[in-house]
CSV table of C-alpha atoms and ligand atoms in Angstrom, one decimal:
chain,number,residue,atom,x,y,z
A,1,MET,CA,0.0,0.0,0.0
A,2,ASN,CA,1.5,3.3,-1.1
A,3,ARG,CA,1.4,5.8,1.8
A,4,THR,CA,1.9,9.4,0.9
A,5,TRP,CA,3.2,10.3,4.3
A,6,PHE,CA,5.7,7.4,4.6
A,7,THR,CA,9.3,8.6,4.3
A,8,GLU,CA,12.7,6.8,4.5
A,9,ASP,CA,12.8,7.9,8.2
A,10,HIS,CA,9.5,6.1,8.8
A,11,SER,CA,11.0,3.0,7.1
A,12,ILE,CA,14.1,3.0,9.3
A,13,PHE,CA,11.9,3.4,12.4
A,14,GLN,CA,9.6,0.6,11.2
A,15,ARG,CA,12.6,-1.8,10.8
A,16,SER,CA,13.8,-1.0,14.3
A,17,VAL,CA,10.4,-1.6,15.9
A,18,ARG,CA,10.2,-4.9,13.9
A,19,ARG,CA,13.6,-6.0,15.3
A,20,PHE,CA,12.5,-5.1,18.8
A,21,VAL,CA,9.3,-7.1,18.4
A,22,GLU,CA,11.2,-10.1,17.0
A,23,LYS,CA,13.8,-10.0,19.8
A,24,GLU,CA,11.9,-8.9,22.9
A,25,VAL,CA,8.2,-9.5,22.4
A,26,ARG,CA,7.5,-12.5,20.2
A,27,PRO,CA,9.7,-15.0,22.2
A,28,ASN,CA,8.0,-14.0,25.5
A,29,THR,CA,4.4,-13.6,24.5
A,30,ASP,CA,3.3,-17.1,25.6
A,31,THR,CA,4.9,-16.6,28.9
A,32,TRP,CA,3.3,-13.3,29.5
A,33,GLU,CA,0.0,-14.7,28.6
A,34,GLU,CA,0.4,-17.4,31.1
A,35,GLU,CA,1.7,-15.0,33.7
A,36,ARG,CA,-1.1,-12.5,32.9
A,37,GLY,CA,1.1,-9.5,32.6
A,38,VAL,CA,4.1,-7.9,31.0
A,39,PRO,CA,7.2,-6.9,33.1
A,40,ARG,CA,7.9,-3.2,33.4
A,41,ASP,CA,11.3,-3.8,32.1
A,42,VAL,CA,9.8,-4.1,28.5
A,43,TRP,CA,8.3,-0.6,28.8
A,44,HIS,CA,11.8,0.7,29.8
A,45,LYS,CA,13.3,-1.0,26.8
A,46,MET,CA,10.7,0.5,24.5
A,47,GLY,CA,11.3,3.9,26.1
A,48,GLU,CA,15.1,3.7,25.5
A,49,GLN,CA,14.5,3.1,21.8
A,50,GLY,CA,12.0,6.0,21.4
A,51,PHE,CA,9.0,3.8,20.8
A,52,LEU,CA,6.8,5.3,23.6
A,53,CYS,CA,4.9,8.4,22.8
A,54,PRO,CA,7.1,9.4,19.8
A,55,CYS,CA,4.8,12.4,19.0
A,56,ILE,CA,5.4,14.2,22.4
A,57,PRO,CA,7.3,17.4,21.7
A,58,GLU,CA,11.0,17.3,22.3
A,59,ALA,CA,10.7,19.8,25.1
A,60,TYR,CA,9.0,17.1,27.2
A,61,GLY,CA,11.4,14.3,26.2
A,62,GLY,CA,9.6,13.0,23.1
A,63,SER,CA,10.8,13.0,19.5
A,64,GLY,CA,8.2,15.5,18.3
A,65,VAL,CA,7.5,13.4,15.2
A,66,ASP,CA,4.2,13.0,13.3
A,67,PHE,CA,1.4,10.5,14.1
A,68,GLY,CA,2.8,8.2,11.4
A,69,TYR,CA,5.4,7.0,13.9
A,70,SER,CA,2.7,6.0,16.3
A,71,VAL,CA,0.9,4.2,13.5
A,72,ILE,CA,4.1,2.2,12.9
A,73,VAL,CA,4.4,1.2,16.5
A,74,GLN,CA,0.8,0.3,16.7
A,75,GLU,CA,0.9,-1.9,13.6
A,76,GLU,CA,4.1,-3.8,14.6
A,77,LEU,CA,2.8,-4.4,18.1
A,78,ALA,CA,-0.6,-5.5,16.9
A,79,ARG,CA,1.1,-8.0,14.5
A,80,SER,CA,3.2,-9.3,17.4
A,81,THR,CA,-0.2,-10.5,18.8
A,82,CYS,CA,1.0,-9.6,22.3
A,83,THR,CA,-2.0,-7.6,23.6
A,84,GLY,CA,-0.2,-6.9,26.9
A,85,ILE,CA,2.1,-4.7,25.0
A,86,SER,CA,0.0,-3.6,22.0
A,87,THR,CA,-3.1,-2.5,24.1
A,88,GLY,CA,-1.0,-1.2,27.0
A,89,VAL,CA,1.1,1.0,24.8
A,90,ARG,CA,-1.9,2.1,22.7
A,91,VAL,CA,-3.7,3.3,25.8
A,92,HIS,CA,-0.6,5.0,27.1
A,93,SER,CA,0.9,6.6,24.0
A,94,ASP,CA,-2.0,7.3,21.7
A,95,ILE,CA,-5.0,7.6,24.0
A,96,VAL,CA,-4.0,9.0,27.4
A,97,VAL,CA,-0.8,11.0,26.8
A,98,PRO,CA,-2.5,13.2,24.1
A,99,TYR,CA,-4.9,14.5,26.8
A,100,LEU,CA,-2.0,15.9,28.7
A,101,VAL,CA,-0.2,17.2,25.6
A,102,GLU,CA,-3.4,19.0,24.5
A,103,SER,CA,-5.0,20.1,27.7
A,104,GLY,CA,-2.3,20.0,30.4
A,105,THR,CA,-0.7,23.0,32.0
A,106,GLU,CA,3.1,23.5,31.6
A,107,GLU,CA,3.6,22.3,35.2
A,108,GLN,CA,1.6,19.1,34.6
A,109,LYS,CA,3.4,18.4,31.3
A,110,ASP,CA,6.8,18.9,32.9
A,111,MET,CA,5.9,16.7,35.8
A,112,ILE,CA,4.5,13.7,33.8
A,113,LEU,CA,5.4,13.7,30.1
A,114,PRO,CA,9.1,13.0,30.3
A,115,GLY,CA,8.5,9.8,32.4
A,116,CYS,CA,5.9,8.7,29.8
A,117,THR,CA,8.6,8.6,27.1
A,118,THR,CA,11.0,6.5,29.2
A,119,GLY,CA,8.6,4.0,30.5
A,120,ASP,CA,9.0,5.2,34.1
A,121,ILE,CA,5.4,6.4,34.0
A,122,ILE,CA,2.5,4.3,32.7
A,123,MET,CA,-0.7,6.1,32.0
A,124,ALA,CA,-4.3,4.9,32.2
A,125,ILE,CA,-7.7,6.5,31.6
A,126,GLY,CA,-10.7,5.9,33.9
A,127,MET,CA,-14.1,6.6,32.4
A,128,THR,CA,-16.1,3.4,32.8
A,129,GLU,CA,-17.8,2.6,36.1
A,130,PRO,CA,-19.6,-0.5,37.3
A,131,ASP,CA,-23.0,1.1,36.5
A,132,CYS,CA,-22.1,3.2,33.5
A,133,GLY,CA,-20.1,2.6,30.3
A,134,SER,CA,-21.7,3.7,27.1
A,135,ASP,CA,-23.7,6.4,28.8
A,136,LEU,CA,-20.6,8.2,30.0
A,137,ALA,CA,-22.3,11.4,30.9
A,138,SER,CA,-24.1,9.7,33.7
A,139,LEU,CA,-21.0,8.7,35.6
A,140,ARG,CA,-21.2,8.9,39.4
A,141,SER,CA,-17.7,9.3,40.7
A,142,THR,CA,-17.4,12.7,42.4
A,143,ALA,CA,-14.7,15.2,43.0
A,144,ARG,CA,-15.5,17.9,45.7
A,145,LYS,CA,-13.3,20.9,46.1
A,146,ALA,CA,-12.0,21.3,49.7
A,147,GLY,CA,-9.6,24.2,50.0
A,148,ASP,CA,-6.8,23.7,47.5
A,149,THR,CA,-7.5,20.0,47.1
A,150,TYR,CA,-10.1,17.7,45.3
A,151,VAL,CA,-11.6,14.9,47.3
A,152,ILE,CA,-12.6,12.1,45.1
A,153,ASN,CA,-15.0,9.2,45.7
A,154,GLY,CA,-16.2,6.5,43.4
A,155,GLN,CA,-15.2,3.4,41.5
A,156,LYS,CA,-14.0,2.6,38.0
A,157,THR,CA,-13.9,-0.7,36.2
A,158,PHE,CA,-12.3,-2.4,33.1
A,159,ILE,CA,-9.4,0.0,33.3
A,160,SER,CA,-6.5,-0.9,30.9
A,161,ASN,CA,-3.1,-0.5,32.6
A,162,GLY,CA,-5.1,-0.2,35.9
A,163,ILE,CA,-2.7,-2.2,38.1
A,164,ASN,CA,0.6,-0.9,36.6
A,165,CYS,CA,-0.4,2.7,36.0
A,166,ASP,CA,1.5,5.5,37.8
A,167,TRP,CA,-1.0,8.2,36.8
A,168,ILE,CA,-4.6,8.1,35.7
A,169,VAL,CA,-6.7,10.6,33.9
A,170,LEU,CA,-10.0,10.2,35.8
A,171,ALA,CA,-13.4,11.3,34.6
A,172,VAL,CA,-15.4,12.6,37.6
A,173,ARG,CA,-18.4,14.7,38.4
A,174,THR,CA,-17.5,18.1,39.8
A,175,ASP,CA,-21.0,19.6,39.5
A,176,PRO,CA,-23.8,17.2,40.5
A,177,ASP,CA,-26.4,19.8,39.6
A,178,ALA,CA,-25.2,20.5,36.1
A,179,VAL,CA,-27.9,20.3,33.3
A,180,PRO,CA,-27.4,18.5,31.1
A,181,ASP,CA,-25.3,15.9,32.9
A,182,TYR,CA,-22.2,16.1,30.8
A,183,LYS,CA,-21.6,19.7,31.7
A,184,GLY,CA,-20.7,18.5,35.3
A,185,VAL,CA,-17.9,16.2,34.1
A,186,SER,CA,-14.3,17.1,34.6
A,187,LEU,CA,-10.9,15.3,34.2
A,188,ILE,CA,-8.4,15.1,37.1
A,189,LEU,CA,-4.9,13.7,37.1
A,190,ILE,CA,-4.4,11.2,39.9
A,191,PRO,CA,-1.0,9.7,40.9
A,192,ALA,CA,-0.9,6.1,41.9
A,193,ASP,CA,0.3,7.0,45.4
A,194,ALA,CA,-2.5,9.5,46.1
A,195,PRO,CA,-4.0,8.8,49.6
A,196,GLY,CA,-7.3,7.0,49.1
A,197,PHE,CA,-6.5,5.6,45.6
A,198,ILE,CA,-6.9,1.9,45.9
A,199,LYS,CA,-6.0,-0.5,43.1
A,200,GLY,CA,-8.6,-3.3,43.2
A,201,ARG,CA,-8.9,-6.6,41.5
A,202,LYS,CA,-6.9,-7.5,38.3
A,203,LEU,CA,-9.8,-8.7,36.2
A,204,ARG,CA,-9.9,-12.2,34.7
A,205,LYS,CA,-10.8,-11.8,31.1
A,206,MET,CA,-12.0,-14.0,28.2
A,207,GLY,CA,-8.9,-13.0,26.2
A,208,MET,CA,-6.0,-10.5,26.2
A,209,HIS,CA,-4.6,-12.4,29.1
A,210,SER,CA,-1.2,-10.5,29.1
A,211,GLN,CA,-3.1,-7.2,29.3
A,212,ASP,CA,-3.6,-5.6,32.7
A,213,THR,CA,-7.2,-4.6,33.3
A,214,ALA,CA,-8.4,-3.6,36.7
A,215,GLU,CA,-11.0,-2.2,39.0
A,216,LEU,CA,-10.0,1.1,40.8
A,217,ILE,CA,-11.5,2.5,44.0
A,218,PHE,CA,-11.3,6.1,45.3
A,219,GLU,CA,-12.2,6.6,48.9
A,220,ASP,CA,-11.8,10.2,50.0
A,221,CYS,CA,-8.8,10.3,47.7
A,222,ARG,CA,-7.1,13.7,47.8
A,223,VAL,CA,-5.1,15.4,45.1
A,224,PRO,CA,-4.1,19.1,44.8
A,225,SER,CA,-6.6,21.2,42.9
A,226,ASN,CA,-4.0,22.1,40.3
A,227,TYR,CA,-4.2,18.4,39.1
A,228,LEU,CA,-7.4,19.4,37.3
A,229,LEU,CA,-6.9,18.7,33.6
A,230,GLY,CA,-8.4,21.5,31.5
A,231,GLN,CA,-11.3,23.4,33.0
A,232,GLU,CA,-14.0,22.3,35.3
A,233,GLY,CA,-17.1,21.1,33.4
A,234,ARG,CA,-15.1,20.7,30.2
A,235,GLY,CA,-14.1,17.0,30.8
A,236,PHE,CA,-16.8,15.5,28.5
A,237,HIS,CA,-15.8,17.9,25.7
A,238,ILE,CA,-12.1,16.9,26.0
A,239,LEU,CA,-13.0,13.2,26.1
A,240,MET,CA,-15.1,13.5,22.9
A,241,GLN,CA,-12.3,15.2,21.0
A,242,ASN,CA,-9.7,12.6,22.0
A,243,LEU,CA,-12.0,9.6,21.4
A,244,GLN,CA,-11.6,10.0,17.7
A,245,GLN,CA,-7.9,9.1,17.9
A,246,GLU,CA,-8.7,6.3,20.3
A,247,ARG,CA,-11.2,4.9,17.8
A,248,LEU,CA,-8.6,5.2,15.0
A,249,VAL,CA,-6.0,3.2,16.9
A,250,VAL,CA,-8.6,0.5,17.6
A,251,CYS,CA,-9.2,0.5,13.8
A,252,ILE,CA,-5.5,0.0,13.2
A,253,GLY,CA,-5.4,-2.9,15.6
A,254,ALA,CA,-8.5,-4.5,13.9
A,255,VAL,CA,-7.1,-4.4,10.3
A,256,ASN,CA,-3.6,-5.6,11.3
A,257,ILE,CA,-4.9,-8.5,13.4
A,258,ALA,CA,-7.3,-9.5,10.6
A,259,GLU,CA,-4.4,-9.5,8.1
A,260,LYS,CA,-2.4,-11.6,10.6
A,261,MET,CA,-5.3,-14.1,11.0
A,262,LEU,CA,-5.7,-14.5,7.3
A,263,GLU,CA,-1.9,-15.0,6.8
A,264,ILE,CA,-1.7,-17.8,9.3
A,265,THR,CA,-4.9,-19.4,8.0
A,266,LEU,CA,-3.8,-19.4,4.4
A,267,GLU,CA,-0.6,-21.1,5.4
A,268,TYR,CA,-2.5,-23.7,7.5
A,269,ALA,CA,-5.3,-24.3,4.9
A,270,LYS,CA,-2.8,-24.8,2.1
A,271,SER,CA,-0.8,-27.4,4.0
A,272,ARG,CA,-3.6,-29.3,5.8
A,273,THR,CA,-5.0,-32.0,3.6
A,274,ALA,CA,-8.3,-33.8,3.6
A,275,PHE,CA,-9.7,-36.3,1.1
A,276,GLY,CA,-6.3,-36.1,-0.6
A,277,LYS,CA,-6.3,-32.4,-1.2
A,278,PRO,CA,-5.3,-29.2,0.7
A,279,VAL,CA,-8.4,-27.9,2.6
A,280,SER,CA,-7.9,-24.5,0.9
A,281,SER,CA,-8.6,-26.1,-2.5
A,282,PHE,CA,-12.3,-27.0,-1.8
A,283,GLN,CA,-14.3,-24.4,-3.5
A,284,HIS,CA,-16.3,-23.5,-0.4
A,285,ASN,CA,-13.1,-22.8,1.6
A,286,SER,CA,-11.3,-21.0,-1.2
A,287,PHE,CA,-14.3,-18.7,-1.6
A,288,LYS,CA,-14.2,-18.0,2.1
A,289,LEU,CA,-10.5,-17.2,1.9
A,290,VAL,CA,-11.2,-14.9,-1.1
A,291,GLU,CA,-14.1,-13.2,0.7
A,292,MET,CA,-11.9,-12.5,3.7
A,293,ALA,CA,-9.0,-11.2,1.6
A,294,THR,CA,-11.5,-8.9,-0.1
A,295,GLU,CA,-13.0,-7.6,3.1
A,296,ILE,CA,-9.6,-7.1,4.7
A,297,GLU,CA,-8.2,-5.3,1.6
A,298,MET,CA,-11.2,-3.0,1.5
A,299,GLY,CA,-10.9,-2.4,5.2
A,300,ARG,CA,-7.2,-1.6,4.8
A,301,THR,CA,-7.9,1.0,2.0
A,302,PHE,CA,-10.5,2.7,4.2
A,303,LEU,CA,-8.1,2.7,7.2
A,304,GLU,CA,-5.3,4.2,5.1
A,305,SER,CA,-7.6,7.1,4.1
A,306,LEU,CA,-8.6,7.6,7.8
A,307,ILE,CA,-5.0,7.7,8.9
A,308,GLU,CA,-4.2,10.2,6.1
A,309,ASP,CA,-7.1,12.4,7.0
A,310,HIS,CA,-6.2,12.4,10.7
A,311,MET,CA,-2.6,13.3,10.0
A,312,GLU,CA,-3.9,16.2,7.8
A,313,GLY,CA,-5.9,17.4,10.8
A,314,LYS,CA,-9.3,16.8,9.2
A,315,ASP,CA,-12.3,16.0,11.3
A,316,ILE,CA,-12.7,12.2,11.1
A,317,THR,CA,-15.6,11.8,13.6
A,318,ARG,CA,-18.1,10.4,11.0
A,319,ARG,CA,-15.7,8.1,9.1
A,320,VAL,CA,-13.9,6.8,12.2
A,321,SER,CA,-17.2,5.9,13.7
A,322,MET,CA,-18.0,3.9,10.6
A,323,GLY,CA,-14.5,2.4,10.6
A,324,LYS,CA,-14.7,1.5,14.3
A,325,TRP,CA,-17.8,-0.6,14.0
A,326,TRP,CA,-17.3,-2.1,10.6
A,327,LEU,CA,-13.6,-2.9,10.8
A,328,THR,CA,-13.9,-4.5,14.3
A,329,GLU,CA,-17.0,-6.5,13.2
A,330,MET,CA,-15.0,-7.6,10.1
A,331,ALA,CA,-12.1,-8.7,12.2
A,332,ASN,CA,-14.5,-10.9,14.3
A,333,ARG,CA,-16.0,-12.4,11.1
A,334,VAL,CA,-12.5,-13.2,10.0
A,335,ALA,CA,-11.6,-14.7,13.3
A,336,TYR,CA,-14.6,-17.0,13.1
A,337,GLN,CA,-13.9,-18.2,9.6
A,338,CYS,CA,-10.2,-18.6,10.2
A,339,LEU,CA,-10.8,-20.7,13.3
A,340,GLN,CA,-13.3,-22.8,11.3
A,341,LEU,CA,-10.7,-23.4,8.6
A,342,HIS,CA,-8.2,-24.7,11.3
A,343,GLY,CA,-10.8,-27.4,12.3
A,344,GLY,CA,-10.2,-29.0,15.7
A,345,TYR,CA,-6.7,-27.6,15.9
A,346,GLY,CA,-8.1,-24.1,15.9
A,347,TYR,CA,-9.7,-24.9,19.3
A,348,MET,CA,-6.3,-25.8,20.8
A,349,GLU,CA,-4.1,-23.4,22.7
A,350,GLU,CA,-1.0,-24.4,20.7
A,351,TYR,CA,-2.5,-22.7,17.6
A,352,LEU,CA,-2.3,-19.0,17.5
A,353,ILE,CA,-5.7,-18.6,15.9
A,354,CYS,CA,-7.2,-19.9,19.2
A,355,ARG,CA,-5.9,-17.0,21.1
A,356,LEU,CA,-6.5,-14.4,18.4
A,357,TYR,CA,-10.2,-15.5,18.2
A,358,ARG,CA,-10.5,-14.7,21.9
A,359,ASP,CA,-8.5,-11.5,21.9
A,360,VAL,CA,-10.3,-9.9,18.9
A,361,ARG,CA,-13.7,-10.3,20.5
A,362,VAL,CA,-13.4,-7.2,22.7
A,363,GLN,CA,-12.7,-4.8,19.8
A,364,THR,CA,-16.4,-4.3,19.1
A,365,ILE,CA,-16.8,-3.2,22.7
A,366,VAL,CA,-13.8,-1.0,23.7
A,367,GLY,CA,-13.6,2.6,22.7
A,368,GLY,CA,-17.4,2.8,22.1
A,369,THR,CA,-19.4,-0.3,21.1
A,370,THR,CA,-20.7,-1.0,17.7
A,371,GLU,CA,-24.1,0.2,18.7
A,372,ILE,CA,-22.8,3.4,20.1
A,373,MET,CA,-20.9,4.0,16.8
A,374,LYS,CA,-24.2,3.5,14.9
A,375,ARG,CA,-25.9,5.9,17.4
A,376,ILE,CA,-23.4,8.6,16.6
A,377,LEU,CA,-23.9,8.0,12.9
A,378,THR,CA,-27.7,8.0,13.1
A,379,LYS,CA,-27.5,11.4,14.7
A,380,MET,CA,-25.0,12.7,12.1
A,381,MET,CA,-27.4,11.5,9.4
A,382,GLY,CA,-30.3,13.2,11.0
A,383,LEU,CA,-32.2,9.9,11.6
B,1,FAD,C1,-10.8,-5.3,28.0
B,1,FAD,C2,-11.4,-3.9,28.3
B,1,FAD,C3,-10.6,-2.8,28.4
B,1,FAD,C4,-11.2,-1.6,28.7
B,1,FAD,N1,-10.4,-0.5,28.9
B,1,FAD,C5,-11.0,0.7,29.4
B,1,FAD,C6,-10.2,1.7,29.9
B,1,FAD,O1,-9.0,1.7,29.8
B,1,FAD,N2,-10.9,2.8,30.4
B,1,FAD,C7,-12.2,2.9,30.4
B,1,FAD,O2,-12.7,3.9,30.9
B,1,FAD,N3,-13.0,1.9,30.0
B,1,FAD,C8,-12.4,0.8,29.5
B,1,FAD,N4,-13.2,-0.3,29.0
B,1,FAD,C9,-14.7,-0.1,29.1
B,1,FAD,C10,-15.4,0.0,27.8
B,1,FAD,O3,-15.1,1.2,27.2
B,1,FAD,C11,-16.9,-0.3,28.0
B,1,FAD,O4,-17.0,-1.7,28.3
B,1,FAD,C12,-17.7,0.1,26.8
B,1,FAD,O5,-17.8,1.5,26.6
B,1,FAD,C13,-19.2,-0.4,27.0
B,1,FAD,O6,-19.7,0.0,28.3
B,1,FAD,P1,-20.4,-1.1,29.2
B,1,FAD,O7,-19.4,-2.3,29.3
B,1,FAD,O8,-20.8,-0.5,30.5
B,1,FAD,O9,-21.6,-1.6,28.4
B,1,FAD,P2,-23.1,-1.0,28.5
B,1,FAD,O10,-23.0,0.5,28.3
B,1,FAD,O11,-23.8,-1.4,29.7
B,1,FAD,O12,-23.8,-1.6,27.2
B,1,FAD,C14,-24.3,-3.0,27.2
B,1,FAD,C15,-24.9,-3.2,25.8
B,1,FAD,O13,-25.9,-2.3,25.5
B,1,FAD,C16,-25.6,-1.6,24.3
B,1,FAD,N5,-26.1,-0.2,24.4
B,1,FAD,C17,-25.9,0.7,25.3
B,1,FAD,N6,-26.5,1.9,25.0
B,1,FAD,C18,-27.1,1.7,23.9
B,1,FAD,C19,-27.9,2.5,23.0
B,1,FAD,N7,-28.2,3.7,23.3
B,1,FAD,N8,-28.4,1.9,21.9
B,1,FAD,C20,-28.1,0.6,21.5
B,1,FAD,N9,-27.4,-0.2,22.3
B,1,FAD,C21,-26.9,0.3,23.4
B,1,FAD,C22,-24.1,-1.7,24.2
B,1,FAD,O14,-23.7,-1.4,22.9
B,1,FAD,C23,-23.8,-3.0,24.7
B,1,FAD,O15,-24.0,-4.0,23.7
B,1,FAD,C24,-12.6,-1.5,28.7
B,1,FAD,C25,-13.4,-2.6,28.5
B,1,FAD,C26,-12.8,-3.8,28.3
B,1,FAD,C27,-13.7,-5.1,28.1
C-alpha cells in the first residue's frame, strides 16, 4: 500500500520496531499470557528506543514526530499479537498522553510527560464505572473541592493498565447539579500514590490475558486542585475530542490482526489435507478465503484514508465511527472463519488462531461499542 506520508525515516523506524518485536516481544508472548502480565522492564526498553509516545514534543522528552510513527508502533505491536504490549502501549501513548499534551498545564506536562517517554510512568484512563459505560455522561464518581484539594470518591472498572499505572486521567463529576449531565464532568490527574486511591482486582478476562485490566477505587482520595486537567465542566468535551484518535487506533489494531489471522490461516489451509487435497482447495473454503481477503483489503484501504485524514488534521468523527464498527466486526468475522478453517486444531491453545479468536472479540466493545458508533452515525445522518 502506497502511503503518501511514509518517508525513508519512517521506514528506518519501522525496521527498528520490527527488530524489537522479534527479539523482545515474540519469544516472550506465551509466557506473559500465562503470567497474565508484561514486566515493566519491557516498557523501559521501549522507552530507550524511542517507541513510547514518539509524538510528544522534544521539550518534554519525546521525538516530536508525526502521528505516522505512532501508526508504525501500533501496527508492529498489533502484529506481534501480544495484547499486553499492544493494548497497553496504545492506551498509554495514543489515548491518554494526548490528553496531557493538548489540555495539560506546563507544570503538569513537565511533571508527567518525560516519564511517559522513558517507561518510568505508565498512564491509564478511567471513564467506565460498574454502572455506566456507554452512557458516559451519567458517571457517578465525584470530586469535591476542599480548600486547595479535590476529594474524590467512586469506583472505576475495566481500566486498561489499571494495576501498573503510575498516573490516571480520571473522569469525575465536579458539579452534581449540572444540566445536562455532561456539563458537570471534569478530568483530574491522579498519581498512583495519592492517599485514598486503591487498586482493586486485576480482572480475569476471556482474552487478552497478558493485558492488565483492573478495578480502581477512590475513597476520600485527595489530590491538589492544580491536578485538574483542562477546565471544570469541560471534561466531557475533551474526552469526545480525543476519542476520535482512540477509535482510529482501535481500527489500526483490527485491520492488522485481521491480516495476521488470514496470513496464518492461508498457510495452514494450504498445508492441511483432507480427502487427498489441501483444505484450501475445496471451493467453499477457497471462496471463504477470497471473501476474507477482499473484506480485509477494502478495510485496509479505508483505514489508510482515515490515517491520512487524521494526519492532515481533518475531522474524522463520521468516518472513524464507521470504521470503528465495521472494521472490528469484520475482524471478528475473519476470526470466526479462520478458526473454522483450522478445524479442531483451531480450538487448541497451541495454535495462534485460538488466542486471536478470543483476543479480537473485545474490539467491538472497547472505545465505544458497535451500537454506540451507529448511534453517533444516526445522529449525524439526521435519523
Ligand atoms: C478489556 C477492556 C478494556 C477496557 N479499557 C477501558 C479503559 O481503559 N478505560 C475505560 O474507561 N473503559 C475501558 N473499558 C470499558 C469499555 O469502554 C466499556 O466496556 C464500553 O464502553 C461499554 O460499556 P459497558 O461495558 O458499560 O456496556 P453498556 O453501556 O452497559 O452496554 C451494554 C450493551 O448495551 C448496548 N447499548 C448501550 N447503550 C445503547 C444504546 N443507546 N443503543 C443501543 N445499544 C446500546 C451496548 O452497545 C452493549 O451492547 C474497557 C473494557 C474492556 C472489556
